[in-house]
Coordinates of C-alpha atoms in Angstrom, one line a residue:
X1 CA 3.7 23.7 -33.7
X2 CA 2.2 22.3 -36.9
X3 CA 4.2 19.2 -37.5
X4 CA 2.0 16.3 -37.9
X5 CA 2.5 12.6 -36.9
X6 CA 3.7 10.3 -40.0
X7 CA 2.3 7.2 -41.2
X8 CA 5.2 5.0 -40.1
X9 CA 4.3 4.3 -36.6
X10 CA 6.1 1.1 -35.6
X11 CA 5.4 -1.6 -32.5
X12 CA 7.7 -4.3 -31.5
X13 CA 7.3 -6.9 -28.7
X14 CA 10.3 -8.1 -26.7
X15 CA 10.6 -10.8 -24.1
X16 CA 13.6 -10.8 -21.8
X17 CA 14.1 -14.1 -19.7
X18 CA 14.8 -13.6 -15.9
X19 CA 18.1 -15.0 -14.5
X20 CA 16.1 -17.8 -12.5
X21 CA 12.4 -18.3 -11.8
X22 CA 10.8 -15.6 -9.9
X23 CA 7.6 -15.3 -7.8
X24 CA 5.6 -13.0 -5.3
X25 CA 2.7 -13.9 -3.0
X26 CA 0.2 -14.5 -6.0
X27 CA 2.1 -15.0 -9.1
X28 CA 5.3 -16.7 -10.6
X29 CA 7.3 -15.6 -14.1
X30 CA 10.5 -16.5 -15.8
X31 CA 10.5 -13.5 -18.4
X32 CA 9.3 -10.0 -18.7
X33 CA 7.6 -8.9 -22.0
X34 CA 8.1 -5.1 -23.3
X35 CA 5.9 -3.5 -26.0
X36 CA 7.5 -0.5 -27.6
X37 CA 5.9 1.9 -29.7
X38 CA 7.8 4.5 -32.1
X39 CA 6.1 7.5 -33.5
X40 CA 7.5 9.9 -36.2
X41 CA 7.0 13.4 -36.8
X42 CA 9.1 15.9 -39.0
X43 CA 12.8 14.7 -38.3
X44 CA 12.1 13.0 -34.9
X45 CA 10.7 9.9 -33.5
X46 CA 9.4 9.3 -30.0
X47 CA 9.5 5.9 -28.3
X48 CA 7.4 4.6 -25.3
X49 CA 6.8 1.2 -23.9
X50 CA 4.7 -0.8 -21.5
X51 CA 5.3 -3.9 -19.7
X52 CA 2.4 -6.1 -21.0
X53 CA 1.0 -8.8 -23.0
X54 CA 2.1 -9.0 -26.6
X55 CA -1.6 -8.3 -27.3
X56 CA -0.8 -4.8 -26.3
X57 CA 0.8 -4.4 -29.6
X58 CA -2.2 -5.6 -31.5
X59 CA -4.2 -2.8 -29.9
X60 CA -1.8 -0.3 -30.7
X61 CA -1.6 -1.4 -34.4
X62 CA -5.3 -1.9 -35.0
X63 CA -6.9 0.7 -32.9
X64 CA -4.6 3.5 -31.7
X65 CA -2.1 4.0 -34.4
X66 CA -4.7 4.9 -37.1
X67 CA -6.1 7.5 -35.0
X68 CA -2.7 9.2 -34.7
X69 CA -1.5 9.4 -38.4
X70 CA -1.8 13.0 -39.5
X71 CA -2.6 14.6 -36.2
X72 CA -0.6 17.5 -34.9
X73 CA 2.3 16.0 -32.9
X74 CA 1.9 18.9 -30.2
X75 CA -1.8 17.7 -29.4
X76 CA -0.8 15.1 -26.8
X77 CA -3.8 15.4 -24.5
X78 CA -6.2 15.6 -27.5
X79 CA -4.6 12.5 -28.8
X80 CA -5.0 10.9 -25.2
X81 CA -8.5 11.6 -24.9
X82 CA -9.3 10.4 -28.5
X83 CA -7.6 7.1 -27.8
X84 CA -9.5 6.6 -24.4
X85 CA -12.8 7.2 -26.2
X86 CA -11.9 4.8 -29.1
X87 CA -11.3 2.1 -26.9
X88 CA -14.6 2.4 -25.0
X89 CA -16.1 -0.9 -26.0
X90 CA -13.0 -3.0 -25.4
X91 CA -12.7 -1.7 -21.9
X92 CA -10.1 0.7 -20.8
X93 CA -8.5 -1.4 -17.9
X94 CA -5.5 -4.0 -18.5
X95 CA -4.0 -4.4 -22.0
X96 CA -5.9 -1.4 -23.5
X97 CA -4.5 0.8 -20.7
X98 CA -1.2 -0.6 -21.2
X99 CA -1.3 0.1 -24.9
X100 CA -2.5 3.7 -24.4
X101 CA 0.2 4.3 -21.9
X102 CA 3.0 3.1 -24.3
X103 CA 1.7 5.7 -27.0
X104 CA 1.2 8.5 -24.6
X105 CA 4.9 8.1 -23.5
X106 CA 6.0 8.1 -27.0
X107 CA 3.9 11.1 -27.8
X108 CA 5.4 13.2 -25.0
X109 CA 8.9 12.0 -25.9
X110 CA 8.1 12.9 -29.5
X111 CA 7.0 16.4 -28.6
X112 CA 10.0 17.3 -26.4
X113 CA 12.4 16.3 -29.1
X114 CA 10.6 18.5 -31.7
X115 CA 10.9 21.4 -29.1
X116 CA 14.5 20.5 -28.5
X117 CA 14.3 20.2 -24.9
X118 CA 14.3 17.3 -22.2
X119 CA 11.1 16.2 -20.9
X120 CA 11.8 17.5 -17.5
X121 CA 11.9 20.9 -19.0
X122 CA 8.5 20.3 -20.6
X123 CA 7.0 19.0 -17.5
X124 CA 8.6 21.6 -15.2
X125 CA 11.0 19.9 -12.6
X126 CA 10.6 20.4 -8.9
X127 CA 13.6 18.3 -8.0
X128 CA 17.1 17.6 -9.6
X129 CA 16.8 13.8 -8.6
X130 CA 14.6 11.6 -7.0
X131 CA 15.1 9.0 -4.2
X132 CA 14.6 5.2 -5.1
X133 CA 14.3 2.2 -3.1
X134 CA 15.6 -1.2 -4.0
X135 CA 13.1 -3.8 -5.0
X136 CA 12.8 -7.4 -5.6
X137 CA 13.4 -9.9 -2.8
X138 CA 11.2 -12.4 -4.6
X139 CA 9.9 -15.3 -2.4
X140 CA 11.6 -17.9 -4.5
X141 CA 15.1 -16.2 -4.0
X142 CA 17.8 -18.4 -1.8
X143 CA 19.3 -16.5 1.1
X144 CA 22.4 -16.2 -1.2
X145 CA 20.4 -14.6 -4.0
X146 CA 18.6 -12.0 -1.6
X147 CA 22.0 -11.2 -0.1
X148 CA 23.2 -10.5 -3.8
X149 CA 20.4 -8.1 -4.4
X150 CA 20.8 -6.3 -1.1
X151 CA 24.5 -5.8 -1.8
X152 CA 23.7 -4.3 -5.2
X153 CA 21.0 -2.0 -3.7
X154 CA 23.7 -0.9 -1.0
X155 CA 26.3 -0.1 -3.5
X156 CA 23.8 2.0 -5.3
X157 CA 23.1 4.0 -2.2
X158 CA 19.8 2.7 -1.6
X159 CA 18.4 3.7 1.9
X160 CA 15.3 1.8 1.5
X161 CA 14.6 -1.7 0.4
X162 CA 11.4 -3.7 -0.4
X163 CA 11.0 -7.5 -0.6
X164 CA 8.3 -9.9 -1.4
X165 CA 6.2 -11.7 1.3
X166 CA 2.9 -13.6 1.2
X167 CA 4.5 -16.7 -0.2
X168 CA 2.1 -19.2 -1.8
X169 CA -0.9 -17.0 -1.0
X170 CA -0.2 -16.3 2.6
X171 CA 0.7 -20.1 3.5
X172 CA 4.3 -19.4 4.6
X173 CA 3.9 -16.6 7.2
X174 CA 6.8 -17.8 9.6
X175 CA 9.3 -17.8 6.5
X176 CA 7.9 -14.4 5.5
X177 CA 8.9 -12.9 8.8
X178 CA 12.3 -14.8 8.9
X179 CA 13.0 -13.1 5.4
X180 CA 12.3 -9.7 6.7
X181 CA 14.6 -10.4 9.7
X182 CA 17.4 -11.3 7.5
X183 CA 16.7 -8.3 5.2
X184 CA 17.1 -6.1 8.2
X185 CA 20.2 -8.0 9.3
X186 CA 21.9 -7.6 5.7
X187 CA 20.6 -3.9 5.0
X188 CA 21.7 -2.5 8.3
X189 CA 19.7 -0.9 11.2
X190 CA 19.5 2.8 9.3
X191 CA 17.7 1.2 6.0
X192 CA 14.1 1.6 5.7
X193 CA 12.4 -1.9 5.3
X194 CA 9.5 -2.3 3.0
X195 CA 7.3 -5.4 2.0
X196 CA 5.0 -6.2 -0.7
X197 CA 2.3 -9.0 -0.1
X198 CA 0.7 -8.6 -3.8
X199 CA -2.6 -9.3 -2.2
X200 CA -1.7 -12.6 -0.8
X201 CA -3.4 -12.4 2.7
X202 CA -6.7 -12.4 4.1
X203 CA -7.7 -9.5 6.2
X204 CA -7.1 -11.4 9.3
X205 CA -3.8 -12.7 8.3
X206 CA -2.7 -9.2 7.0
X207 CA -3.7 -7.8 10.4
X208 CA -1.6 -10.4 12.4
X209 CA 1.2 -10.1 10.0
X210 CA 0.9 -6.2 10.3
X211 CA 1.4 -6.4 13.9
X212 CA 4.8 -8.4 13.7
X213 CA 5.8 -5.8 10.8
X214 CA 5.3 -3.0 13.2
X215 CA 7.5 -5.1 15.9
X216 CA 10.1 -5.4 13.4
X217 CA 10.1 -1.7 12.3
X218 CA 8.7 -2.2 8.9
X219 CA 7.5 1.1 7.5
X220 CA 5.7 0.1 4.3
X221 CA 3.2 -2.6 3.8
X222 CA 2.1 -2.9 0.1
X223 CA -0.9 -4.7 -1.1
X224 CA -1.6 -6.5 2.2
X225 CA -5.0 -7.7 0.6
X226 CA -6.1 -7.3 -2.8
X227 CA -6.1 -3.6 -4.0
X228 CA -9.7 -4.4 -5.2
X229 CA -10.8 -4.9 -1.6
X230 CA -11.1 -1.4 -0.3
X231 CA -12.7 -2.3 3.0
X232 CA -10.1 -4.8 3.6
X233 CA -7.3 -2.2 3.0
X234 CA -9.1 0.2 5.3
X235 CA -9.3 -2.3 8.1
X236 CA -5.8 -3.2 7.8
X237 CA -4.6 0.3 7.8
X238 CA -6.7 1.0 10.9
X239 CA -5.0 -1.7 12.7
X240 CA -1.1 -1.1 12.0
X241 CA 1.3 1.8 12.4
X242 CA 3.3 1.0 9.1
X243 CA 2.1 2.8 5.8
X244 CA -0.4 0.8 3.7
X245 CA 0.4 1.3 0.0
X246 CA -1.4 0.0 -3.1
X247 CA -2.2 1.4 -6.7
X248 CA 0.1 -0.4 -9.2
X249 CA -3.2 -1.3 -10.8
X250 CA -4.7 2.2 -11.1
X251 CA -5.8 2.6 -14.8
X252 CA -7.8 5.7 -14.5
X253 CA -8.5 8.8 -12.2
X254 CA -11.6 6.8 -11.1
X255 CA -9.4 3.9 -9.8
X256 CA -7.1 6.5 -8.0
X257 CA -10.1 8.3 -6.4
X258 CA -11.2 5.0 -4.9
X259 CA -7.9 4.3 -3.2
X260 CA -6.8 7.6 -2.2
X261 CA -8.7 7.6 1.1
X262 CA -7.7 3.9 2.2
X263 CA -3.8 4.2 1.6
X264 CA -1.1 6.2 3.1
X265 CA 0.7 6.5 -0.3
X266 CA -0.8 5.9 -3.7
X267 CA 1.1 4.1 -6.3
X268 CA 1.1 4.9 -9.9
X269 CA 2.7 3.2 -12.8
X270 CA 3.3 5.2 -16.0
X271 CA 3.3 2.1 -18.2
X272 CA -0.4 1.4 -16.9
X273 CA -2.4 4.3 -15.8
X274 CA -2.4 6.2 -19.2
X275 CA 1.2 7.2 -19.6
X276 CA 2.7 10.7 -18.6
X277 CA -0.8 12.2 -19.0
X278 CA -2.7 9.6 -16.9
X279 CA 0.1 9.8 -14.1
X280 CA -0.1 13.6 -13.9
X281 CA -4.0 13.5 -13.7
X282 CA -3.8 11.0 -10.9
X283 CA -0.9 12.5 -9.1
X284 CA -2.9 15.9 -9.0
X285 CA -5.9 14.1 -7.7
X286 CA -3.7 12.5 -4.9
X287 CA -2.3 15.9 -4.2
X288 CA -5.7 17.5 -3.6
X289 CA -6.2 14.9 -0.8
X290 CA -3.1 15.6 0.7
X291 CA -1.7 12.1 -0.3
X292 CA 1.8 11.3 -1.6
X293 CA 2.4 9.0 -4.6
X294 CA 5.0 6.5 -5.4
X295 CA 6.1 5.5 -8.9
X296 CA 5.8 1.8 -9.4
X297 CA 8.4 -0.1 -11.4
X298 CA 9.7 1.3 -14.8
X299 CA 12.5 3.4 -13.3
X300 CA 13.8 4.7 -16.6
X301 CA 10.4 5.9 -17.8
X302 CA 9.5 7.5 -14.6
X303 CA 12.7 9.5 -14.1
X304 CA 11.4 12.7 -16.0
X305 CA 7.8 12.7 -14.5
X306 CA 9.2 12.0 -10.9
X307 CA 11.0 15.0 -11.2
X308 CA 8.0 17.0 -12.0
X309 CA 5.5 15.7 -9.5
X310 CA 5.8 17.6 -6.0
X311 CA 3.9 15.0 -4.1
X312 CA 5.9 12.3 -5.1
X313 CA 7.8 10.0 -2.3
X314 CA 10.1 7.8 -4.4
X315 CA 10.5 5.6 -7.5
X316 CA 10.6 1.9 -7.3
X317 CA 14.1 0.4 -8.6
X318 CA 12.7 -2.8 -9.4
X319 CA 15.3 -5.4 -10.0
X320 CA 13.8 -6.8 -13.3
X321 CA 13.2 -3.6 -14.9
X322 CA 16.7 -2.2 -13.8
X323 CA 18.2 -5.1 -15.3
X324 CA 16.4 -5.3 -18.7
X325 CA 15.9 -1.6 -19.5
X326 CA 19.7 -1.0 -20.4
X327 CA 19.2 -3.9 -23.0
X328 CA 16.2 -2.6 -24.4
X329 CA 17.3 1.1 -24.7
X330 CA 20.7 3.3 -24.8
X331 CA 20.4 6.4 -22.3
X332 CA 18.7 4.9 -19.2
X333 CA 19.2 7.3 -16.3
X334 CA 21.6 6.5 -13.6
X335 CA 21.0 5.6 -9.9
X336 CA 23.8 7.1 -7.8
X337 CA 23.8 7.7 -4.0
X338 CA 20.4 6.4 -4.0
X339 CA 18.9 8.9 -6.5
X340 CA 17.5 8.8 -9.9
X341 CA 18.4 11.5 -12.3
X342 CA 16.8 12.4 -15.6
X343 CA 19.7 14.8 -16.3
X344 CA 22.0 14.1 -19.4
X345 CA 24.4 11.5 -19.0
X346 CA 28.2 11.8 -19.3
X347 CA 29.2 11.0 -23.0
X348 CA 25.5 11.1 -24.3
X349 CA 25.2 12.6 -27.7
X350 CA 23.6 16.2 -27.1
X351 CA 20.8 15.2 -29.5
X352 CA 19.8 12.4 -27.3
X353 CA 19.3 14.8 -24.2
X354 CA 15.9 15.8 -25.7
X355 CA 12.6 13.9 -24.7
X356 CA 13.3 11.3 -22.0
X357 CA 16.8 10.7 -23.7
X358 CA 16.5 7.1 -24.6
X359 CA 16.6 5.4 -27.9
X360 CA 16.0 1.8 -28.9
X361 CA 19.4 -0.3 -28.3
X362 CA 21.0 -2.5 -30.7
X363 CA 21.0 -5.2 -27.9
X364 CA 17.2 -5.2 -28.0
X365 CA 17.0 -7.1 -31.2
X366 CA 18.1 -10.5 -29.7
X367 CA 15.0 -10.4 -27.5
X368 CA 12.5 -9.3 -30.5
X369 CA 9.3 -11.5 -31.0
X370 CA 7.4 -12.1 -34.0
X371 CA 4.6 -9.7 -34.5
X372 CA 1.2 -11.1 -33.2
X373 CA -0.5 -8.3 -35.5
X374 CA 1.3 -10.0 -38.5
X375 CA 0.2 -13.4 -37.4
X376 CA -3.3 -12.4 -37.0
X377 CA -3.3 -11.1 -40.8
X378 CA -1.9 -14.4 -41.8
X379 CA 1.4 -12.7 -42.8
X380 CA 5.0 -14.4 -42.1
X381 CA 6.1 -13.7 -38.7
X382 CA 9.9 -13.4 -39.7

């Protein structure tokens, strides 16, 4: 394939308000920001996005897009390597990794569209659909709001559900345990219960909470302490029966390698870990250690890669992203009977079954933000 990337690479930033203020153990928010890039070649365009700061759009426009223009559209891995090298002096983690991830996703989508195949065909599917777990259960939810989320997850066929604990940096442990008990009552005896502390506890707190989680039959304890605290994660893992999980802040394969031996399941986020290229690299590393991976958030983007990774356990069907992705793009993959499929949707235009199958939706325009890159150049922001 000799088709080259065109000059009209575009970047846009969208902000979606949450229905009510949300929080986990260590952070609160009232909106979610998506940075979307569109890359042209021939008669096709590929799109990808990340959940990040608007600053990711500046990184793409000023540092990544100039590297891509005129390059062969098929050379996705070569472009990924070049982007990583070009960002050396900015530091690859955080916003830069988010920017590279969005571009890489768009590049893979573009390549598959030029070849006229779905991304699952390009990656090589090992399963027709992937299990999801319902995720949300924010610490700020009322009992009625939590019950409504659980009803939605049950309606979608989810057999596993995850809520947030560790409220106010671990200051409300009694309430944390009460919410877990209520989740069990609402979800049913056969639903697998998972919790995420977002690094809120000290090692001692996490051990004590972990003993209660084991008593309550919780099977997944995510980020009991900060994922940067490798010794702390290992100490908690040694003291509990439930699986210890972390990895949503993996940006490189080196980050993944550091976590693999201290978690039971490595989380990876395609919008943070270098896109599909980075996800495949980290998942292969985990497989070499006999470790399963789980896809963190962004369910629509994870659908095609989840279908192709043999050691993948499940995908997080995160409430915020499950709500906003159909407003950002058309063609989001459905969840039915607790399974996420990347296959063509009923009534979808045959041309939109190529790539990851999603296109920018008209509804996205109402959430569009002014371009921060244009503001920096002193140009009108619209």
